[in-house]
Amino acid sequence: MPQLVLMLVELTVFAVLAVLASLHYGIDDGIRITAANAVAYIIPRIVLTRARGSNTASLILLLVLTVFLIAIDYTRMYNWSHVEDYSLRIPNVQNDARGYYGWALDSYYGNTRLGEIPFPGFPLMMVALWKLFGISVVWPVAMNMSFTLLSVVLTGMFTRRLLIGRVSASPTVLLNGGMFLTAILFYYLMIGTSVLKEGSIYLSMTMAAFALASMTAIDEERHRPWLDFALFVIACLLMAGVRTTYLYFIALGIIVMALPNWRRDWMMSLAMFAVFFIALLVGDHFASYSFERHAEIIGGGWDMQRFYITGESQLLYREVLDYYFLYSPWHRMLMLPLTMSVQFIIPLPWNYYEHHSFLNLLSRMTWGWYLVGGTALFYFAVISWRRRENMGVWPWWPAISFAAMAYVMAGSTARYVLPIEPLFVPVAMFVFCRLAEGQWRRQYKLWCVVFIVLTVAALVVCHLFQRGILSGLLPAPAA
């Protein structure tokens, strides 16, 4: 009976969408919008239905999240197309999205003078969709929504895979908990469904994470190694096309996850490394970012100093960093407490733009990340060093990745670290399960008080600096 009611609700949702879209765009585009969103929902729903631990609650969670994302995407498409001289075919997208969309249009029409784009995988996927269904922003938006929903489902699945046998919670609780904690990462969701490559990166990273989680999973979660390897291959090839540099984080995951049982997993690890190197070579061939550019990004230098942390809202932070990208590696490592803290707390949960919008405000609702990230920090501070109490090597993969990103980019670009955030979800879920079992409750309450006080203090200081009240306290930049 609950399944029948759920199906009726699903049909109602898409029927309402069809009516609204037809009223705004006409019947043809209304059908396209409805069909695109329906397929974007059906794919992750099928995956979730087949997942161990799935129940009506997890399907309801997926449907609620889908309705939320459809509302966001519909509002965006309306804003992009209901402007003079723009339409769903030629939308008024901005910033990086404009570059990707324009490149894809040029490629579709066979323009041989394509502008430079670092990673062509995402716009080429747009071109493929347009060849099949015609030019419209509807298709890449729906594709990214499906990728983001799949990443939420996969995060729930590798949370279940990692924690079964380590906590007393059931597979259903672990799956639903992992999905819920990912679903409250609003900035993650907002960026993932934009006309950007992030949705593809999310899917790639979560597929690789699901495969790698098998290395520390109990035997009943390791019954199909061929499927794990196939998912890993797809993940690496997808990442090679959309952002080759993130393959290094996947390689780090192989190393970390293979350590505990390397005698058992050495063949799988070597096979995964072979796939990683092949994908890296493929990505290097198609992307404009060469290996030399990779080394330059990691090593810093004048180009990084000139082109990064130059936005108006970043000027105060740049004064604090001074010549960060010219510092020695040891100097930059000593600054990790600062750069990691900035990376953790941004985007700040407010803005001072002249024109406010609900979507802009929604993307800055970072409280879900503070809950997940703050709880993960509790794990590292209190539980990780207790051999019989910790959850193994997994938490060190996202932790090292997070630190590496802060080292390379000085913690200045919140969007770059988003694909790593779901990797912290199992860590936070592990803590919540332990709390439910009666462990660490007193310590966690004390941690929450300290964490909230420090977070509020940091946000207040950031607010005062952004308003110019404390800017005079900063040292003058070096000549």
Coordinates of C-alpha atoms in Angstrom, one line a residue:
M1 CA 0.0 0.0 0.0
P2 CA 2.7 2.6 0.8
Q3 CA 4.4 1.8 -2.5
L4 CA 1.1 2.4 -4.4
V5 CA 0.6 5.7 -2.6
L6 CA 4.2 6.7 -3.4
M7 CA 3.7 6.0 -7.1
L8 CA 0.5 8.1 -7.1
V9 CA 2.5 11.0 -5.5
E10 CA 5.2 10.6 -8.1
L11 CA 2.7 10.7 -10.9
T12 CA 1.1 13.8 -9.4
V13 CA 4.4 15.6 -9.1
F14 CA 5.2 15.1 -12.8
A15 CA 1.7 15.9 -13.8
V16 CA 1.9 19.2 -12.0
L17 CA 5.3 19.9 -13.6
A18 CA 3.9 19.1 -17.1
V19 CA 1.0 21.6 -16.6
L20 CA 3.2 24.4 -15.2
A21 CA 5.9 23.9 -17.9
S22 CA 3.3 23.8 -20.7
L23 CA 1.7 27.0 -19.4
H24 CA 5.1 28.8 -19.3
Y25 CA 6.8 27.4 -22.4
G26 CA 4.1 25.8 -24.5
I27 CA 3.2 22.1 -24.9
D28 CA 6.4 21.0 -26.8
D29 CA 8.8 22.4 -24.3
G30 CA 6.5 21.4 -21.4
I31 CA 6.8 17.8 -22.6
R32 CA 10.6 18.1 -22.9
I33 CA 11.0 19.5 -19.4
T34 CA 8.7 16.9 -17.9
A35 CA 10.3 14.0 -19.7
A36 CA 13.8 15.1 -18.9
N37 CA 13.1 15.5 -15.2
A38 CA 11.2 12.2 -15.1
V39 CA 14.2 10.3 -16.6
A40 CA 16.6 12.2 -14.3
Y41 CA 14.6 10.9 -11.3
I42 CA 13.8 7.3 -12.6
I43 CA 17.5 6.4 -13.0
P44 CA 18.6 7.0 -9.3
R45 CA 15.2 5.6 -8.2
I46 CA 16.0 2.3 -9.9
V47 CA 19.5 2.2 -8.4
L48 CA 18.1 3.0 -4.9
T49 CA 15.3 0.4 -5.2
R50 CA 17.9 -2.3 -5.9
A51 CA 20.2 -1.2 -3.1
R52 CA 20.5 -3.3 0.1
G53 CA 18.6 -1.5 2.9
S54 CA 16.3 0.5 0.7
N55 CA 12.8 1.0 2.0
T56 CA 9.8 3.3 1.6
A57 CA 11.5 6.0 3.7
S58 CA 14.6 6.1 1.5
L59 CA 12.4 6.4 -1.6
I60 CA 10.4 9.2 0.0
L61 CA 13.6 11.0 0.8
L62 CA 14.7 10.7 -2.8
L63 CA 11.4 12.0 -4.1
V64 CA 11.4 15.0 -1.7
L65 CA 15.0 15.8 -2.7
T66 CA 14.0 15.5 -6.4
V67 CA 11.0 17.9 -6.0
F68 CA 13.4 20.3 -4.2
L69 CA 15.9 20.2 -7.1
I70 CA 13.2 20.4 -9.8
A71 CA 11.9 23.5 -8.1
I72 CA 15.4 25.0 -8.1
D73 CA 16.2 24.1 -11.7
Y74 CA 12.8 25.2 -12.9
T75 CA 13.3 28.6 -11.3
R76 CA 16.8 28.9 -12.8
M77 CA 15.6 28.0 -16.3
Y78 CA 12.8 30.5 -16.0
N79 CA 15.2 33.2 -15.0
W80 CA 17.6 32.3 -17.9
S81 CA 15.0 32.2 -20.6
H82 CA 12.4 34.9 -19.7
V83 CA 14.8 37.7 -20.6
E84 CA 14.8 39.6 -23.8
D85 CA 16.7 37.8 -26.6
Y86 CA 17.1 34.6 -24.6
S87 CA 15.3 31.3 -24.5
L88 CA 15.7 27.7 -23.4
R89 CA 17.7 27.2 -26.5
I90 CA 20.0 30.2 -25.8
P91 CA 19.8 30.8 -22.1
N92 CA 21.2 33.7 -20.2
V93 CA 23.6 31.6 -18.1
Q94 CA 26.6 33.4 -16.5
N95 CA 30.2 32.9 -15.5
D96 CA 31.7 29.4 -16.2
A97 CA 28.3 28.1 -17.3
R98 CA 28.3 30.6 -20.2
G99 CA 31.7 29.4 -21.3
Y100 CA 30.7 25.7 -21.3
Y101 CA 27.4 26.4 -23.0
G102 CA 29.0 28.6 -25.7
W103 CA 31.8 26.1 -26.3
A104 CA 29.2 23.3 -26.7
L105 CA 27.2 25.4 -29.2
D106 CA 30.3 26.1 -31.3
S107 CA 31.2 22.4 -31.2
Y108 CA 27.6 21.5 -32.2
Y109 CA 27.7 23.8 -35.2
G110 CA 31.2 22.6 -36.3
N111 CA 33.0 25.8 -35.5
T112 CA 36.6 25.0 -35.8
R113 CA 37.8 28.1 -33.8
L114 CA 36.7 26.8 -30.4
G115 CA 37.7 28.8 -27.4
E116 CA 40.0 27.2 -24.9
I117 CA 38.4 25.1 -22.2
P118 CA 40.4 23.1 -19.7
F119 CA 38.3 20.0 -19.7
P120 CA 35.9 19.3 -22.6
G121 CA 34.1 16.3 -21.2
F122 CA 31.0 18.1 -19.8
P123 CA 30.3 20.3 -22.9
L124 CA 30.8 17.3 -25.1
M125 CA 28.1 15.5 -23.1
M126 CA 25.9 18.5 -23.8
V127 CA 26.6 18.2 -27.5
A128 CA 25.7 14.5 -27.4
L129 CA 22.4 15.3 -25.7
W130 CA 21.6 17.9 -28.3
K131 CA 22.4 15.5 -31.2
L132 CA 19.7 13.2 -29.7
F133 CA 17.1 15.6 -28.5
G134 CA 17.8 19.1 -29.9
I135 CA 19.5 22.2 -28.5
S136 CA 18.0 23.2 -25.1
V137 CA 19.4 23.9 -21.6
V138 CA 16.8 21.5 -20.3
W139 CA 19.0 18.4 -21.1
P140 CA 22.2 19.3 -19.4
V141 CA 20.3 20.6 -16.4
A142 CA 18.3 17.3 -16.1
M143 CA 21.6 15.3 -16.6
N144 CA 23.3 17.1 -13.8
M145 CA 20.2 16.7 -11.6
S146 CA 20.3 12.9 -12.2
F147 CA 24.1 12.8 -11.5
T148 CA 23.6 14.7 -8.3
L149 CA 20.7 12.4 -7.2
L150 CA 22.8 9.4 -8.0
S151 CA 25.7 10.8 -5.9
V152 CA 23.3 11.1 -3.0
V153 CA 22.2 7.5 -3.4
L154 CA 25.7 6.2 -3.8
T155 CA 26.8 8.1 -0.7
G156 CA 24.1 6.3 1.3
M157 CA 25.2 3.0 -0.3
F158 CA 28.9 3.4 0.6
T159 CA 28.0 4.7 4.0
R160 CA 26.1 1.4 4.6
R161 CA 28.9 -0.6 3.0
L162 CA 31.6 0.9 5.3
L163 CA 29.7 0.8 8.6
I164 CA 27.9 -2.6 8.6
G165 CA 29.7 -4.7 11.2
R166 CA 31.3 -1.6 12.8
V167 CA 28.1 -0.2 14.4
S168 CA 24.8 -1.8 15.5
A169 CA 22.6 0.2 13.2
S170 CA 20.7 -1.7 10.4
P171 CA 21.6 -1.4 6.7
T172 CA 18.4 0.6 6.2
V173 CA 19.4 3.1 8.9
L174 CA 22.9 3.5 7.5
L175 CA 21.6 3.9 3.9
N176 CA 19.0 6.5 4.9
G177 CA 21.3 8.3 7.2
G178 CA 24.0 8.6 4.6
M179 CA 21.5 9.9 2.0
F180 CA 20.0 12.4 4.5
L181 CA 23.3 13.8 5.6
T182 CA 24.2 14.3 1.9
A183 CA 20.8 15.9 1.2
I184 CA 21.4 18.7 3.7
L185 CA 24.6 19.8 1.9
F186 CA 22.8 22.6 0.1
Y187 CA 25.7 24.2 -1.5
Y188 CA 26.8 20.8 -2.8
L189 CA 23.3 20.3 -4.3
M190 CA 23.0 23.8 -5.8
I191 CA 26.4 23.6 -7.6
G192 CA 25.8 20.1 -8.7
T193 CA 22.6 20.9 -10.6
S194 CA 24.0 24.0 -12.3
V195 CA 25.3 24.0 -15.9
L196 CA 28.8 23.1 -14.6
K197 CA 30.9 20.0 -14.6
E198 CA 30.5 19.5 -10.8
G199 CA 27.6 17.1 -11.2
S200 CA 29.8 14.8 -13.3
I201 CA 32.6 15.1 -10.8
Y202 CA 30.2 14.2 -8.0
L203 CA 29.1 11.0 -9.8
S204 CA 32.6 10.0 -10.6
M205 CA 33.9 10.5 -7.1
T206 CA 31.0 8.7 -5.4
M207 CA 31.3 5.7 -7.8
A208 CA 35.0 5.4 -7.1
A209 CA 34.2 5.7 -3.4
F210 CA 31.7 2.9 -3.5
A211 CA 34.2 0.7 -5.2
L212 CA 37.0 1.5 -2.8
A213 CA 34.8 1.0 0.2
S214 CA 34.7 -2.7 -0.6
M215 CA 38.3 -3.0 0.5
T216 CA 37.4 -2.5 4.2
A217 CA 33.8 -3.9 4.0
I218 CA 32.7 -7.1 5.6
D219 CA 32.5 -10.2 3.3
E220 CA 28.7 -9.9 2.6
E221 CA 29.4 -6.4 1.1
R222 CA 32.2 -7.7 -1.2
H223 CA 30.3 -10.3 -3.1
R224 CA 30.6 -8.7 -6.6
P225 CA 34.2 -7.4 -7.0
W226 CA 33.8 -7.4 -10.8
L227 CA 31.0 -4.8 -10.4
D228 CA 33.1 -2.6 -8.1
F229 CA 35.9 -2.7 -10.6
A230 CA 33.6 -1.8 -13.5
L231 CA 32.2 1.1 -11.5
F232 CA 35.8 2.2 -10.8
V233 CA 36.7 2.1 -14.5
I234 CA 33.7 4.2 -15.4
A235 CA 34.4 6.6 -12.6
C236 CA 38.0 7.2 -13.7
L237 CA 37.2 7.6 -17.4
L238 CA 34.4 10.0 -16.6
M239 CA 36.7 12.0 -14.3
A240 CA 39.4 12.0 -17.0
G241 CA 37.0 14.0 -19.3
V242 CA 35.5 16.4 -16.8
R243 CA 38.4 17.2 -14.4
T244 CA 41.5 15.2 -14.9
T245 CA 43.3 16.6 -11.8
Y246 CA 40.7 15.0 -9.5
L247 CA 42.1 11.6 -10.5
Y248 CA 44.9 12.3 -8.0
F249 CA 42.4 12.2 -5.2
I250 CA 41.1 8.9 -6.4
A251 CA 44.6 7.5 -6.6
L252 CA 45.1 8.7 -3.0
G253 CA 42.0 6.7 -2.1
I254 CA 43.5 3.6 -3.6
I255 CA 46.6 3.9 -1.5
V256 CA 44.8 4.6 1.8
M257 CA 42.2 1.9 1.3
A258 CA 44.6 -0.8 0.3
L259 CA 46.9 -0.4 3.3
P260 CA 45.1 -2.5 5.9
N261 CA 44.7 -5.6 3.8
W262 CA 47.3 -5.1 1.1
R263 CA 48.1 -8.9 0.9
R264 CA 44.5 -9.6 0.1
D265 CA 43.8 -6.6 -2.1
W266 CA 47.1 -6.1 -4.0
M267 CA 45.8 -7.4 -7.3
M268 CA 42.7 -5.2 -7.2
S269 CA 44.8 -2.2 -6.1
L270 CA 47.3 -2.8 -9.0
A271 CA 44.4 -3.1 -11.5
M272 CA 42.9 0.1 -10.1
F273 CA 46.2 1.9 -10.4
A274 CA 46.5 0.7 -14.0
V275 CA 43.1 2.2 -14.7
F276 CA 44.1 5.4 -13.0
F277 CA 47.2 5.8 -15.2
I278 CA 45.3 5.1 -18.4
A279 CA 42.6 7.6 -17.4
L280 CA 45.3 10.2 -16.6
L281 CA 46.9 9.7 -20.0
V282 CA 43.5 10.0 -21.7
G283 CA 42.6 13.1 -19.8
D284 CA 46.0 14.7 -20.5
H285 CA 45.4 14.0 -24.2
F286 CA 42.0 15.7 -24.4
A287 CA 42.4 18.4 -21.7
S288 CA 44.3 21.7 -22.2
Y289 CA 45.8 21.2 -18.7
S290 CA 49.0 19.3 -19.3
F291 CA 51.0 17.4 -16.7
E292 CA 53.2 20.5 -16.6
R293 CA 50.2 22.6 -15.6
H294 CA 49.3 20.1 -12.9
A295 CA 52.8 20.5 -11.4
E296 CA 52.5 24.3 -11.6
I297 CA 49.2 24.2 -9.8
I298 CA 50.6 22.1 -7.0
G299 CA 53.9 23.9 -6.8
G300 CA 52.5 27.5 -6.9
G301 CA 54.4 30.3 -8.6
W302 CA 53.7 33.7 -10.2
D303 CA 50.9 32.5 -12.4
M304 CA 49.0 31.2 -9.4
Q305 CA 49.7 34.4 -7.5
R306 CA 48.4 36.5 -10.4
F307 CA 45.3 34.6 -11.2
Y308 CA 43.9 33.2 -8.0
I309 CA 42.3 34.9 -5.0
T310 CA 41.7 38.1 -7.0
G311 CA 38.0 38.5 -6.5
E312 CA 36.7 41.6 -4.8
S313 CA 35.3 39.5 -1.9
Q314 CA 38.7 37.9 -1.5
L315 CA 40.9 40.9 -1.2
L316 CA 41.0 40.9 2.6
Y317 CA 42.0 37.3 2.6
R318 CA 44.7 38.0 0.0
E319 CA 46.2 40.6 2.3
V320 CA 46.4 38.0 5.1
L321 CA 48.0 35.4 2.8
D322 CA 50.4 37.9 1.2
Y323 CA 52.6 36.0 -1.3
Y324 CA 51.2 32.6 -0.4
F325 CA 51.8 30.9 -3.8
L326 CA 55.4 32.0 -3.7
Y327 CA 56.1 30.5 -0.3
S328 CA 58.1 27.3 0.2
P329 CA 56.2 24.0 0.6
W330 CA 57.0 24.0 4.3
H331 CA 55.7 27.5 4.8
R332 CA 52.4 26.6 3.0
M333 CA 52.1 23.5 5.1
L334 CA 52.5 25.6 8.3
M335 CA 49.6 27.7 7.1
L336 CA 47.3 24.7 6.8
P337 CA 45.4 25.5 10.0
L338 CA 44.4 28.9 8.5
T339 CA 43.7 27.7 4.9
M340 CA 41.8 24.6 6.0
S341 CA 39.7 26.7 8.4
V342 CA 38.8 29.1 5.6
Q343 CA 38.0 26.3 3.2
F344 CA 35.8 24.7 5.9
I345 CA 33.7 27.8 6.7
I346 CA 33.1 29.2 3.2
P347 CA 30.8 30.0 1.5
L348 CA 29.8 32.3 4.4
P349 CA 26.0 32.0 5.2
W350 CA 25.2 35.5 4.0
N351 CA 26.0 37.9 1.2
Y352 CA 26.2 41.6 0.6
Y353 CA 25.1 41.6 -3.1
E354 CA 22.9 44.4 -4.2
H355 CA 20.2 42.1 -5.6
H356 CA 19.3 39.3 -3.2
S357 CA 17.6 36.1 -4.4
F358 CA 16.2 33.0 -2.8
L359 CA 18.5 30.8 -4.8
N360 CA 21.6 32.8 -3.8
L361 CA 20.5 32.6 -0.1
L362 CA 19.8 28.9 -0.4
S363 CA 23.3 28.1 -1.8
R364 CA 24.7 29.8 1.3
M365 CA 22.8 27.6 3.8
T366 CA 26.0 25.9 4.9
W367 CA 24.6 24.6 8.2
G368 CA 24.3 21.1 6.9
W369 CA 28.0 21.0 6.1
Y370 CA 28.9 22.5 9.5
L371 CA 27.0 19.5 11.1
V372 CA 28.6 16.9 8.9
G373 CA 32.1 18.5 8.9
G374 CA 32.0 19.4 12.6
T375 CA 30.9 15.9 13.6
A376 CA 33.7 14.5 11.4
L377 CA 36.2 16.8 13.3
F378 CA 34.9 15.3 16.6
Y379 CA 35.8 11.9 15.2
F380 CA 39.4 12.9 14.4
A381 CA 39.8 14.7 17.7
V382 CA 38.3 12.1 20.1
I383 CA 37.8 8.7 18.4
S384 CA 40.3 8.3 15.5
W385 CA 43.3 7.6 17.7
R386 CA 41.6 4.8 19.7
R387 CA 42.5 1.6 17.9
R388 CA 39.5 -0.5 19.0
E389 CA 37.0 2.4 18.6
N390 CA 37.8 3.9 15.3
M391 CA 36.3 3.0 11.8
G392 CA 39.6 2.2 10.1
V393 CA 41.5 4.0 7.4
W394 CA 38.6 5.5 5.4
P395 CA 38.4 8.9 7.3
W396 CA 42.0 9.7 6.3
W397 CA 41.2 9.7 2.6
P398 CA 38.9 12.7 2.8
A399 CA 41.0 14.3 5.5
I400 CA 44.2 14.2 3.4
S401 CA 42.3 15.2 0.3
F402 CA 40.8 18.2 2.1
A403 CA 44.2 19.3 3.4
A404 CA 45.7 18.9 -0.1
M405 CA 43.1 21.1 -1.6
A406 CA 43.6 23.7 1.0
Y407 CA 47.4 23.6 0.4
V408 CA 47.0 24.0 -3.3
M409 CA 44.3 26.6 -3.5
A410 CA 44.8 28.3 0.0
G411 CA 41.3 27.2 0.9
S412 CA 39.9 30.0 -1.3
T413 CA 37.5 28.2 -3.6
A414 CA 34.7 26.4 -1.8
R415 CA 33.4 24.8 -5.1
Y416 CA 36.6 22.8 -5.6
V417 CA 36.3 20.9 -2.3
L418 CA 32.6 19.9 -2.8
P419 CA 33.2 16.5 -4.4
I420 CA 35.1 15.5 -1.3
E421 CA 32.4 16.5 1.2
P422 CA 30.3 13.2 0.8
L423 CA 33.4 11.2 1.8
F424 CA 33.0 12.7 5.3
V425 CA 29.4 11.5 5.5
P426 CA 30.2 8.0 6.7
V427 CA 32.5 9.5 9.3
A428 CA 29.8 11.7 10.7
M429 CA 27.3 8.7 10.5
F430 CA 29.7 6.5 12.4
V431 CA 29.8 9.1 15.2
F432 CA 26.0 9.4 15.3
C433 CA 25.6 5.6 15.4
R434 CA 28.1 5.5 18.3
L435 CA 26.1 8.2 20.1
A436 CA 22.9 6.2 19.6
E437 CA 24.7 3.2 21.2
G438 CA 25.5 5.3 24.3
Q439 CA 29.1 6.1 23.5
W440 CA 30.9 9.5 23.7
R441 CA 27.7 11.4 24.5
R442 CA 29.3 13.6 27.2
Q443 CA 32.3 14.4 25.0
Y444 CA 30.1 15.1 22.0
K445 CA 28.0 17.6 23.9
L446 CA 31.1 19.4 25.1
W447 CA 32.4 19.3 21.5
C448 CA 29.2 20.8 20.2
V449 CA 29.4 23.7 22.6
V450 CA 33.1 24.5 21.7
F451 CA 32.5 24.0 18.0
I452 CA 29.4 26.3 17.9
V453 CA 31.2 29.0 19.9
L454 CA 34.3 28.9 17.7
T455 CA 32.1 28.8 14.5
V456 CA 30.0 31.7 15.6
A457 CA 33.1 33.7 16.6
A458 CA 34.7 33.0 13.2
L459 CA 31.6 34.1 11.4
V460 CA 31.3 37.3 13.4
V461 CA 35.0 38.1 12.7
C462 CA 34.4 37.4 9.0
H463 CA 31.3 39.6 9.0
L464 CA 33.1 42.5 10.7
F465 CA 36.0 42.2 8.2
Q466 CA 33.6 42.2 5.3
R467 CA 31.9 45.2 6.6
G468 CA 35.2 47.0 6.9
I469 CA 35.0 47.3 10.6
L470 CA 38.2 45.4 11.4
S471 CA 40.1 45.8 8.1
G472 CA 42.4 48.4 9.7
L473 CA 43.9 45.7 11.9
L474 CA 45.4 43.9 8.9
P475 CA 49.2 44.4 8.3
A476 CA 50.1 46.4 5.2
P477 CA 50.9 44.1 2.3
A478 CA 54.6 43.6 1.5
A479 CA 56.1 45.9 -1.1

